[in-house]
């Protein structure tokens, strides 16, 4: 869980960095070029395989873990005071993870599938990837789902990131507070960064502004 | 004080069990929680009813026997305290107090509030010791140990094996207990010889006993009467990782 989770965190940084290019206002040129060069980079293709494998391993491990852990207490407490001794998110990683997983599937269906598999987007004479993003994020249902998923993801990371270091044995009196701080900071940064896309793109759409081309 | 007690009653391991409600009046605030149970039991015996079975021994917070889950909390509402050291002044007159046994697959209920904690004994005998022939103690100064290590080891050795960590954990994980037992030796020169085997064997025994896995919620540390630190779990993870690399 720790290794795959931390790898997925690294991926998020890269994903956010790429997405931020949507704000360049160059008609999505930079963003489209980045997407294009990624598809044609052998290195990125290998990382992509590792990424998909990580997601699947993370999900499978989480499912097995949740099942085992629930089996470890066949008779539950009539009064369970866990909320007095631990944080909500630490006890609900399975639930929040499921929401994130559902979102990832929708997200892949919206972007990965048309661009990479069916070839409906991003090729000559078609809508560019950036335009597809602007279109999807202008849809209130998708933008809403995106926003909710991202907030939940930030919560998930706030526990998961620090937890990963504990599992890898990298905690002690000196490092634990640092990891916790880094973990929360990272979660907030990722949360705000990704939440900005549905909010800004949707608001731009409502106001009738063409966000992709503001700089041209 | 007058209290309403809801206590888990279960005839034996195979009985389904259920809660019984008792009105317990005229309880002194100065009593310990177990003394309150003694009073209740005497009254039950006087009425010809079966007294409530519960574990206890030292009644001074060092043996770890007094397992009770009180109002949703292992060992009740006070932190760093065993049930025997919990006093009735922790409650208010008229309170309803719900008392349950530890709930975990690895700790099956034997009767009422008594659970079978021999899973802990099995983990201990898988490596929670140093194999040396006994004899005269050697001179204390011939094995130098840094003060910080000695302190951390001593803090880990304070674990009384009560099982509150398992009881409090949403996963019924025994990681805090095992980590305390592994840490206590990992930090001392005497523990080095069996260090690798200890980590591997104790973790193996822990998994075999049916405890859940640690997801770092921190409930164990919050409920441990000896305030064993989560740092020990990080150390156990480290020991286990290293042991796997070596063997
Ligand atoms: S670690 Fe704490 S809660 Fe767990 S058995 Fe030891 S003393 Fe009890
Ligand atoms: S009876 Fe010994 S610790 Fe409570």
Coordinates of C-alpha atoms and ligand atoms in Angstrom, one line a residue:
Chain A
X1 CA 0.0 0.0 0.0
X2 CA 2.8 2.4 1.0
X3 CA 5.0 1.9 -2.0
X4 CA 2.2 2.1 -4.6
X5 CA 0.5 5.0 -2.7
X6 CA 3.6 7.1 -2.6
X7 CA 4.3 6.4 -6.2
X8 CA 0.8 7.6 -7.1
X9 CA 1.5 10.8 -5.1
X10 CA 4.6 11.4 -7.3
X11 CA 2.4 10.9 -10.4
X12 CA -0.1 13.5 -9.1
X13 CA 2.6 16.1 -9.0
X14 CA 3.5 15.4 -12.6
X15 CA -0.2 15.4 -13.6
X16 CA -0.8 18.7 -11.8
X17 CA 2.3 20.2 -13.5
X18 CA 1.0 19.2 -16.9
X19 CA -2.5 20.4 -16.2
X20 CA -1.4 23.8 -15.1
X21 CA -0.4 24.4 -18.7
X22 CA -4.1 24.7 -19.5
X23 CA -3.9 28.1 -17.9
X24 CA -1.2 29.4 -20.3
X25 CA -4.0 30.9 -22.5
X26 CA -2.1 29.8 -25.6
X27 CA -5.1 27.9 -27.0
X28 CA -3.8 24.8 -25.2
X29 CA -0.8 24.6 -27.4
X30 CA 1.8 23.8 -24.7
X31 CA -0.6 21.4 -23.0
X32 CA -1.4 19.6 -26.3
X33 CA 2.3 19.4 -27.2
X34 CA 3.1 17.9 -23.7
X35 CA 0.3 15.3 -24.1
X36 CA 1.6 14.5 -27.5
X37 CA 5.2 14.1 -26.6
X38 CA 4.3 11.9 -23.6
X39 CA 2.4 9.5 -25.9
X40 CA 5.6 9.2 -28.0
X41 CA 8.1 8.9 -25.3
X42 CA 9.2 5.3 -24.5
X43 CA 10.0 6.3 -21.0
X44 CA 6.6 7.7 -20.3
X45 CA 5.0 4.6 -21.9
X46 CA 6.9 2.4 -19.4
X47 CA 5.9 4.7 -16.5
X48 CA 2.4 4.5 -17.7
X49 CA 2.4 0.7 -17.4
X50 CA 3.9 1.0 -13.9
X51 CA 1.2 3.6 -13.1
X52 CA -1.7 1.4 -14.1
X53 CA -0.1 -1.5 -12.3
X54 CA 0.3 0.7 -9.2
X55 CA -3.4 1.7 -9.3
X56 CA -4.5 -1.9 -9.7
X57 CA -2.2 -3.3 -7.0
X58 CA -3.2 -0.4 -4.6
X59 CA -6.9 -1.2 -5.1
X60 CA -6.5 -5.0 -4.9
X61 CA -4.3 -4.7 -1.7
X62 CA -6.8 -2.3 -0.2
X63 CA -9.7 -4.6 -0.9
X64 CA -7.9 -7.6 0.6
X65 CA -6.8 -5.5 3.6
X66 CA -10.3 -4.1 4.2
X67 CA -11.8 -7.6 4.1
X68 CA -9.1 -9.1 6.4
X69 CA -9.4 -6.2 8.9
X70 CA -13.1 -6.4 9.1
X71 CA -12.9 -10.2 9.6
X72 CA -10.5 -9.7 12.5
X73 CA -13.5 -8.4 14.5
X74 CA -16.5 -10.7 13.8
X75 CA -18.6 -9.3 16.7
X76 CA -18.6 -5.5 16.6
X77 CA -18.9 -3.2 19.7
X78 CA -22.3 -2.0 20.7
X79 CA -20.6 1.3 21.5
X80 CA -17.5 2.1 19.4
X81 CA -15.5 5.0 20.6
X82 CA -13.0 4.9 17.7
X83 CA -14.0 8.5 16.8
X84 CA -12.6 9.6 20.2
X85 CA -9.2 8.1 19.5
X86 CA -8.5 8.4 15.8
X87 CA -9.3 10.7 12.9
X88 CA -12.3 10.1 10.6
X89 CA -10.1 9.9 7.5
X90 CA -7.7 7.3 9.0
X91 CA -10.7 5.0 9.6
X92 CA -12.3 5.6 6.1
X93 CA -9.5 5.1 3.7
X94 CA -11.5 2.3 2.0
X95 CA -14.5 4.5 1.5
X96 CA -12.6 7.5 0.3
X97 CA -10.4 5.3 -1.9
X98 CA -13.5 3.8 -3.5
X99 CA -14.8 7.2 -4.5
X100 CA -11.4 8.1 -5.9
X101 CA -11.3 4.9 -7.9
X102 CA -14.8 5.5 -9.3
X103 CA -13.6 8.9 -10.3
X104 CA -10.5 7.6 -12.0
X105 CA -12.6 5.2 -14.1
X106 CA -14.8 8.1 -15.2
X107 CA -11.8 10.3 -15.8
X108 CA -10.1 7.6 -17.9
X109 CA -13.3 7.2 -19.8
X110 CA -13.5 10.9 -20.5
X111 CA -9.9 11.5 -21.5
X112 CA -7.7 8.5 -21.9
X113 CA -10.3 6.5 -23.9
X114 CA -11.0 9.0 -26.6
X115 CA -7.4 10.2 -26.9
X116 CA -5.5 7.0 -26.6
X117 CA -7.8 4.2 -27.5
X118 CA -10.6 5.2 -29.8
X119 CA -8.7 8.1 -31.3
X120 CA -11.7 10.5 -31.3
X121 CA -9.8 13.3 -29.8
X122 CA -6.4 15.0 -30.2
X123 CA -5.7 14.0 -33.8
X124 CA -5.6 16.1 -37.0
X125 CA -8.8 17.8 -37.7
X126 CA -10.3 16.8 -34.3
X127 CA -10.9 18.6 -31.1
X128 CA -7.6 19.0 -29.2
X129 CA -7.0 17.5 -25.8
X130 CA -7.1 20.9 -24.2
X131 CA -10.4 21.7 -25.8
X132 CA -11.8 18.4 -24.6
X133 CA -10.7 19.4 -21.0
X134 CA -12.4 22.7 -21.3
X135 CA -15.5 21.1 -22.6
X136 CA -15.7 18.4 -19.9
X137 CA -15.0 20.9 -17.1
X138 CA -17.7 23.2 -18.4
X139 CA -20.2 20.4 -17.8
X140 CA -21.7 21.0 -14.3
X141 CA -22.1 17.3 -13.5
X142 CA -18.5 16.4 -14.5
X143 CA -17.1 19.6 -12.9
X144 CA -19.0 18.8 -9.7
X145 CA -17.9 15.2 -9.6
X146 CA -14.3 16.3 -10.3
X147 CA -14.4 18.8 -7.4
X148 CA -15.9 16.3 -4.9
X149 CA -13.4 13.6 -5.9
X150 CA -10.5 16.0 -5.6
X151 CA -11.5 17.1 -2.1
X152 CA -11.8 13.5 -1.0
X153 CA -8.5 12.7 -2.7
X154 CA -6.9 15.5 -0.6
X155 CA -8.2 13.9 2.6
X156 CA -7.1 10.5 1.4
X157 CA -3.6 11.8 0.8
X158 CA -3.5 13.7 4.2
X159 CA -3.6 10.3 5.9
X160 CA -2.0 8.1 3.3
X161 CA 1.1 10.1 2.7
X162 CA 2.2 10.2 6.3
X163 CA 1.0 6.6 6.8
X164 CA 3.2 5.4 4.0
X165 CA 6.3 6.7 5.8
X166 CA 5.2 4.9 9.0
X167 CA 4.7 1.7 7.1
X168 CA 8.1 2.0 5.5
X169 CA 9.5 2.4 9.0
X170 CA 10.8 6.0 8.4
X171 CA 9.1 7.5 11.4
X172 CA 10.4 8.4 14.8
X173 CA 10.1 11.3 17.3
X174 CA 12.1 13.6 15.0
X175 CA 10.6 12.7 11.6
X176 CA 6.9 11.9 12.5
X177 CA 5.9 15.6 13.0
X178 CA 7.8 16.6 9.8
X179 CA 6.0 13.9 7.7
X180 CA 2.7 14.9 9.2
X181 CA 3.3 18.5 8.2
X182 CA 4.6 17.6 4.8
X183 CA 1.6 15.2 4.3
X184 CA -1.0 17.9 5.2
X185 CA 0.8 20.5 3.1
X186 CA 1.1 18.2 0.1
X187 CA -2.6 17.2 0.5
X188 CA -3.7 20.9 0.6
X189 CA -1.5 21.7 -2.4
X190 CA -2.8 18.9 -4.5
X191 CA -6.3 19.5 -3.4
X192 CA -6.2 23.2 -4.2
X193 CA -4.3 22.7 -7.4
X194 CA -6.7 20.1 -8.9
X195 CA -9.8 21.7 -7.5
X196 CA -8.9 24.9 -9.4
X197 CA -9.6 23.2 -12.7
X198 CA -13.3 22.4 -12.4
X199 CA -13.9 25.7 -10.5
X200 CA -12.1 28.0 -12.8
X201 CA -13.1 26.3 -16.1
X202 CA -16.7 26.1 -15.0
X203 CA -16.9 29.7 -13.9
X204 CA -15.2 30.8 -17.1
X205 CA -17.8 28.8 -19.1
X206 CA -20.7 30.4 -17.2
X207 CA -19.2 33.8 -17.7
X208 CA -18.8 33.1 -21.4
X209 CA -15.0 33.5 -21.3
X210 CA -12.7 31.5 -23.4
X211 CA -10.1 30.5 -20.9
X212 CA -7.9 28.5 -23.3
X213 CA -7.2 31.6 -25.4
X214 CA -6.9 34.5 -23.0
X215 CA -3.3 35.0 -23.8
X216 CA -3.6 35.1 -27.5
Chain B
X1 CA -23.8 7.6 43.1
X2 CA -26.5 5.6 41.4
X3 CA -25.7 4.1 38.0
X4 CA -27.3 1.9 35.3
X5 CA -24.9 -0.7 34.1
X6 CA -25.3 -2.5 30.8
X7 CA -23.0 -5.5 30.9
X8 CA -22.3 -8.2 28.3
X9 CA -23.3 -11.6 29.7
X10 CA -22.2 -14.7 27.9
X11 CA -22.4 -18.2 29.5
X12 CA -19.5 -19.7 27.6
X13 CA -17.5 -19.5 24.4
X14 CA -20.3 -21.0 22.3
X15 CA -23.1 -19.0 23.8
X16 CA -24.4 -16.1 21.7
X17 CA -24.5 -13.6 24.7
X18 CA -26.4 -10.4 25.2
X19 CA -26.5 -7.3 27.4
X20 CA -28.0 -7.4 30.9
X21 CA -29.0 -4.2 32.6
X22 CA -28.3 -3.7 36.3
X23 CA -29.3 -0.8 38.6
X24 CA -26.3 -0.2 40.9
X25 CA -27.0 2.2 43.7
X26 CA -24.9 3.7 46.5
X27 CA -21.5 3.6 44.8
X28 CA -18.8 5.7 46.2
X29 CA -16.8 8.0 43.9
X30 CA -13.6 6.8 45.6
X31 CA -14.1 3.2 44.4
X32 CA -12.2 1.8 41.5
X33 CA -14.2 0.5 38.6
X34 CA -13.5 -3.0 39.6
X35 CA -14.5 -2.4 43.2
X36 CA -17.9 -1.2 41.8
X37 CA -18.1 -4.6 40.0
X38 CA -17.2 -6.4 43.3
X39 CA -20.1 -4.6 45.0
X40 CA -22.5 -5.5 42.1
X41 CA -21.3 -9.1 42.2
X42 CA -21.9 -9.4 45.9
X43 CA -25.4 -8.1 45.5
X44 CA -25.9 -10.6 42.6
X45 CA -24.7 -13.5 44.7
X46 CA -26.9 -12.4 47.6
X47 CA -29.8 -12.6 45.3
X48 CA -28.7 -16.1 44.1
X49 CA -27.7 -14.9 40.7
X50 CA -24.6 -15.8 38.8
X51 CA -21.9 -13.1 39.4
X52 CA -20.3 -11.4 36.4
X53 CA -17.0 -12.9 35.3
X54 CA -14.2 -10.4 34.7
X55 CA -10.4 -10.7 34.6
X56 CA -8.3 -8.9 37.2
X57 CA -5.2 -9.6 39.2
X58 CA -2.9 -6.9 40.5
X59 CA -5.4 -4.1 40.7
X60 CA -2.5 -1.7 40.5
X61 CA -2.1 -1.2 36.8
X62 CA 0.8 -3.5 36.2
X63 CA -0.5 -7.0 35.3
X64 CA -2.7 -6.1 32.3
X65 CA -5.6 -8.5 33.2
X66 CA -8.5 -6.1 33.7
X67 CA -9.8 -6.0 30.2
X68 CA -13.1 -4.0 29.9
X69 CA -14.4 -1.9 27.1
X70 CA -16.3 0.8 28.9
X71 CA -18.6 3.2 27.0
X72 CA -16.8 2.5 23.7
X73 CA -13.3 2.9 25.2
X74 CA -10.7 0.3 26.1
X75 CA -10.2 0.7 29.9
X76 CA -12.7 3.5 30.0
X77 CA -12.5 7.2 29.5
X78 CA -9.2 8.1 31.2
X79 CA -6.1 7.9 29.0
X80 CA -3.0 6.1 30.2
X81 CA -5.1 4.1 32.8
X82 CA -6.1 0.5 33.2
X83 CA -9.6 -0.4 34.3
X84 CA -8.4 -1.2 37.8
X85 CA -7.0 2.3 38.1
X86 CA -10.1 4.0 36.7
X87 CA -12.1 5.5 39.5
X88 CA -15.9 6.1 39.7
X89 CA -15.3 9.8 39.9
X90 CA -14.8 9.5 36.1
X91 CA -18.6 9.1 35.9
X92 CA -21.6 11.2 37.0
X93 CA -24.5 10.2 39.2
X94 CA -27.2 8.8 37.0
X95 CA -24.9 7.7 34.2
X96 CA -25.6 4.6 32.1
X97 CA -22.3 2.7 31.6
X98 CA -22.0 0.0 28.9
X99 CA -19.3 -2.6 29.5
X100 CA -18.2 -5.0 26.8
X101 CA -15.4 -7.5 26.5
X102 CA -12.5 -6.9 24.1
X103 CA -13.8 -7.7 20.6
X104 CA -11.4 -9.5 18.3
X105 CA -11.4 -12.8 16.5
X106 CA -8.0 -13.5 18.1
X107 CA -9.4 -12.8 21.6
X108 CA -12.5 -15.1 21.8
X109 CA -14.8 -14.5 24.7
X110 CA -14.6 -17.3 27.3
X111 CA -17.3 -16.0 29.7
X112 CA -19.0 -12.6 30.2
X113 CA -16.2 -10.0 30.1
X114 CA -13.3 -12.6 30.1
X115 CA -11.5 -13.1 26.9
X116 CA -8.8 -15.6 25.9
X117 CA -5.6 -13.7 25.3
X118 CA -3.3 -16.7 24.8
X119 CA -2.7 -15.4 21.2
X120 CA -0.4 -12.9 22.9
X121 CA 1.4 -15.7 24.8
X122 CA 2.0 -17.5 21.5
X123 CA 3.5 -14.3 19.9
X124 CA 5.7 -13.9 23.0
X125 CA 7.0 -17.4 22.9
X126 CA 7.8 -17.0 19.2
X127 CA 10.6 -14.6 20.0
X128 CA 9.9 -12.1 22.8
X129 CA 12.9 -13.1 24.9
X130 CA 16.6 -13.4 24.8
X131 CA 18.1 -16.9 24.9
X132 CA 20.8 -16.8 27.6
X133 CA 21.7 -19.2 30.3
X134 CA 20.9 -17.8 33.6
X135 CA 23.6 -17.4 36.1
X136 CA 25.1 -14.5 38.0
X137 CA 24.2 -11.2 36.6
X138 CA 27.3 -9.7 35.0
X139 CA 28.7 -6.3 36.0
X140 CA 26.3 -3.6 34.8
X141 CA 29.1 -1.5 33.3
X142 CA 30.6 -4.1 31.0
X143 CA 28.0 -3.6 28.3
X144 CA 27.7 0.2 27.6
X145 CA 24.3 1.2 26.4
X146 CA 23.5 4.8 25.3
X147 CA 21.0 6.5 27.7
X148 CA 18.5 7.3 24.9
X149 CA 18.4 3.6 23.8
X150 CA 18.1 2.4 27.4
X151 CA 15.2 4.8 27.9
X152 CA 13.4 3.9 24.7
X153 CA 13.8 0.2 25.4
X154 CA 12.5 0.7 28.9
X155 CA 9.5 2.6 27.7
X156 CA 8.7 -0.3 25.3
X157 CA 9.2 -2.8 28.0
X158 CA 6.5 -1.1 30.0
X159 CA 3.9 -2.9 27.9
X160 CA 1.8 -5.1 30.2
X161 CA 0.2 -7.2 27.4
X162 CA -3.3 -6.0 28.3
X163 CA -4.6 -6.1 24.7
X164 CA -6.2 -2.6 24.9
X165 CA -4.4 -1.8 21.6
X166 CA -6.1 -4.7 19.9
X167 CA -9.4 -3.8 21.5
X168 CA -9.2 -0.2 20.5
X169 CA -8.0 -0.7 16.9
X170 CA -10.7 -0.8 14.3
X171 CA -8.7 -3.6 12.6
X172 CA -8.0 -5.5 15.8
X173 CA -4.4 -5.2 15.0
X174 CA -1.8 -6.3 17.5
X175 CA 1.0 -4.2 16.0
X176 CA 1.5 -1.9 19.0
X177 CA 2.0 -4.9 21.4
X178 CA 4.3 -6.8 19.0
X179 CA 6.2 -3.6 18.2
X180 CA 6.8 -3.0 21.9
X181 CA 8.1 -6.5 22.4
X182 CA 10.4 -6.3 19.4
X183 CA 11.6 -2.8 20.2
X184 CA 12.5 -3.6 23.7
X185 CA 15.2 -6.0 22.5
X186 CA 16.1 -4.4 19.2
X187 CA 17.5 -1.4 21.1
X188 CA 19.7 -3.4 23.4
X189 CA 23.0 -5.2 22.6
X190 CA 21.6 -8.4 24.3
X191 CA 18.8 -8.5 21.7
X192 CA 21.1 -8.4 18.6
X193 CA 21.8 -12.1 18.2
X194 CA 18.1 -13.1 17.7
X195 CA 17.1 -9.8 16.1
X196 CA 16.2 -11.0 12.6
X197 CA 14.4 -14.2 13.7
X198 CA 12.6 -12.3 16.4
X199 CA 11.0 -9.9 14.0
X200 CA 10.1 -12.5 11.5
X201 CA 8.7 -15.1 13.9
X202 CA 6.7 -12.7 16.1
X203 CA 5.1 -11.1 13.0
X204 CA 4.4 -14.6 11.6
X205 CA 2.7 -15.7 14.8
X206 CA 0.7 -12.4 15.0
X207 CA -0.7 -12.9 11.5
X208 CA -1.5 -16.6 12.1
X209 CA -3.5 -15.6 15.2
X210 CA -6.0 -13.7 13.1
X211 CA -5.2 -10.1 14.2
X212 CA -5.9 -7.5 11.6
X213 CA -3.4 -5.3 9.9
X214 CA -2.2 -1.9 10.9
X215 CA -3.6 1.1 8.9
X216 CA -2.0 3.7 11.2
X217 CA -5.2 5.1 12.7
X218 CA -3.4 5.7 16.1
X219 CA -6.2 4.4 18.3
X220 CA -3.8 2.0 20.0
X221 CA -1.5 4.6 21.1
X222 CA -4.3 6.8 22.4
X223 CA -5.8 3.9 24.4
X224 CA -2.6 2.2 25.7
X225 CA -2.5 2.4 29.5
X226 CA 1.3 2.4 29.3
X227 CA 1.4 5.0 26.5
X228 CA 3.5 2.9 24.2
X229 CA 4.4 5.1 21.3
X230 CA 3.6 4.6 17.6
X231 CA 7.4 5.1 17.0
X232 CA 7.7 1.5 18.0
X233 CA 5.4 0.4 15.1
X234 CA 7.7 2.3 12.7
X235 CA 10.6 0.5 14.3
X236 CA 8.9 -2.9 14.0
X237 CA 8.2 -2.1 10.3
X238 CA 11.9 -1.3 9.9
X239 CA 13.0 -4.4 11.7
X240 CA 10.7 -6.6 9.7
X241 CA 11.8 -5.0 6.4
X242 CA 15.5 -5.5 7.3
X243 CA 14.9 -9.0 8.5
X244 CA 13.2 -9.9 5.2
X245 CA 16.2 -8.5 3.3
X246 CA 18.6 -10.5 5.4
X247 CA 16.6 -13.8 5.4
Ligands
LIG1 S1 1.0 -2.0 23.8 FE1 -0.2 -0.9 25.4 S2 -2.3 -1.5 25.0 FE2 -1.0 -2.9 23.8 S3 -0.8 -4.7 25.2 FE3 1.0 -3.3 25.6 S4 0.3 -2.1 27.3 FE4 -1.6 -3.0 26.5
LIG2 S1 -5.8 -5.7 37.4 FE1 -3.7 -5.7 36.9 S2 -3.5 -4.0 35.5 FE2 -5.6 -3.9 36.2

